[in-house]
mmCIF file of C-alpha atoms in Angstrom:
data_model
loop_
_atom_site.group_PDB
_atom_site.id
_atom_site.type_symbol
_atom_site.label_atom_id
_atom_site.label_comp_id
_atom_site.label_asym_id
_atom_site.label_seq_id
_atom_site.Cartn_x
_atom_site.Cartn_y
_atom_site.Cartn_z
ATOM 1 C CA MET I 1 21.429 0.142 -9.589
ATOM 2 C CA ILE I 2 18.760 1.033 -11.727
ATOM 3 C CA SER I 3 20.671 1.130 -15.332
ATOM 4 C CA PHE I 4 22.061 -2.623 -13.738
ATOM 5 C CA PHE I 5 18.386 -3.883 -13.846
ATOM 6 C CA LYS I 6 17.436 -1.890 -17.010
ATOM 7 C CA HIS I 7 20.579 -3.724 -18.499
ATOM 8 C CA TYR I 8 19.720 -7.025 -17.425
ATOM 9 C CA PHE I 9 15.994 -7.178 -18.224
ATOM 10 C CA THR I 10 16.881 -5.656 -21.926
ATOM 11 C CA GLY I 11 18.148 -8.659 -22.627
ATOM 12 C CA GLU I 12 15.899 -11.087 -20.777
ATOM 13 C CA LYS I 13 13.640 -13.383 -23.420
ATOM 14 C CA TYR I 14 10.225 -13.507 -20.928
ATOM 15 C CA ILE I 15 10.363 -9.914 -19.421
ATOM 16 C CA GLY I 16 6.674 -9.985 -20.080
ATOM 17 C CA ILE I 17 6.180 -12.427 -17.690
ATOM 18 C CA PHE I 18 8.073 -10.633 -14.893
ATOM 19 C CA GLN I 19 5.936 -7.641 -15.900
ATOM 20 C CA SER I 20 2.810 -9.563 -15.462
ATOM 21 C CA ILE I 21 3.752 -10.955 -12.141
ATOM 22 C CA ILE I 22 4.901 -7.598 -10.697
ATOM 23 C CA LEU I 23 1.596 -5.718 -11.905
ATOM 24 C CA VAL I 24 -0.441 -8.642 -10.257
ATOM 25 C CA ILE I 25 1.233 -8.538 -6.939
ATOM 26 C CA PHE I 26 0.979 -4.884 -6.990
ATOM 27 C CA PHE I 27 -2.814 -5.689 -7.844
ATOM 28 C CA LEU I 28 -2.914 -7.804 -4.811
ATOM 29 C CA THR I 29 -1.239 -5.608 -2.197
ATOM 30 C CA PHE I 30 -3.319 -2.637 -3.343
ATOM 31 C CA PHE I 31 -6.923 -4.636 -3.027
ATOM 32 C CA PHE I 32 -5.741 -6.315 0.495
ATOM 33 C CA ILE I 33 -4.804 -2.353 1.901
ATOM 34 C CA VAL I 34 -8.281 -0.832 0.445
ATOM 35 C CA PHE I 35 -10.202 -4.044 1.881
ATOM 36 C CA PHE I 36 -8.351 -3.997 5.149
ATOM 37 C CA ILE I 37 -9.098 0.148 5.644
ATOM 38 C CA LEU I 38 -13.105 -0.710 4.688
ATOM 39 C CA LYS I 39 -13.126 -3.415 6.635
ATOM 40 C CA LYS I 40 -13.222 -1.250 10.074
ATOM 41 C CA PRO I 41 -15.918 0.186 11.012
ATOM 42 C CA LYS I 42 -16.671 3.839 10.973
ATOM 43 C CA LYS I 43 -16.897 3.974 15.208
ATOM 44 C CA TYR I 44 -13.365 2.895 14.894
ATOM 45 C CA TYR I 45 -12.070 5.924 12.777
ATOM 46 C CA ARG I 46 -14.213 8.507 14.501
ATOM 47 C CA GLU I 47 -12.841 7.206 17.728
ATOM 48 C CA GLU I 48 -9.155 7.829 16.342
ATOM 49 C CA ILE I 49 -9.996 11.326 15.133
ATOM 50 C CA ILE I 50 -11.606 12.391 18.688
ATOM 51 C CA SER I 51 -8.523 11.026 20.642
ATOM 52 C CA ILE I 52 -5.889 13.228 17.974
ATOM 53 C CA LEU I 53 -8.179 15.867 18.584
ATOM 54 C CA GLU I 54 -7.911 15.748 22.346
ATOM 55 C CA THR I 55 -4.451 15.134 22.495
ATOM 56 C CA GLU I 56 -3.611 18.430 20.359
ATOM 57 C CA ASP I 57 -6.250 20.326 22.634
ATOM 58 C CA LYS I 58 -4.280 19.249 25.711
ATOM 59 C CA GLU I 59 -1.053 20.641 24.230
ATOM 60 C CA ASN I 60 -2.251 23.468 23.033
ATOM 61 C CA ASN I 61 -3.274 24.350 26.491
#
């Protein structure tokens, strides 16, 4: 399958446009994920960690 794309895109005249679009989509996705993670308060993550540790303690006993 990769050879198909390689063969198709090597003959493409405007390959630079495709590469630029894919790069922009990647960065937008990356920044969206980072923003989503940093948007949540620290209290949310503390509660998640505590709940995971409590379930592990219950499983070990």
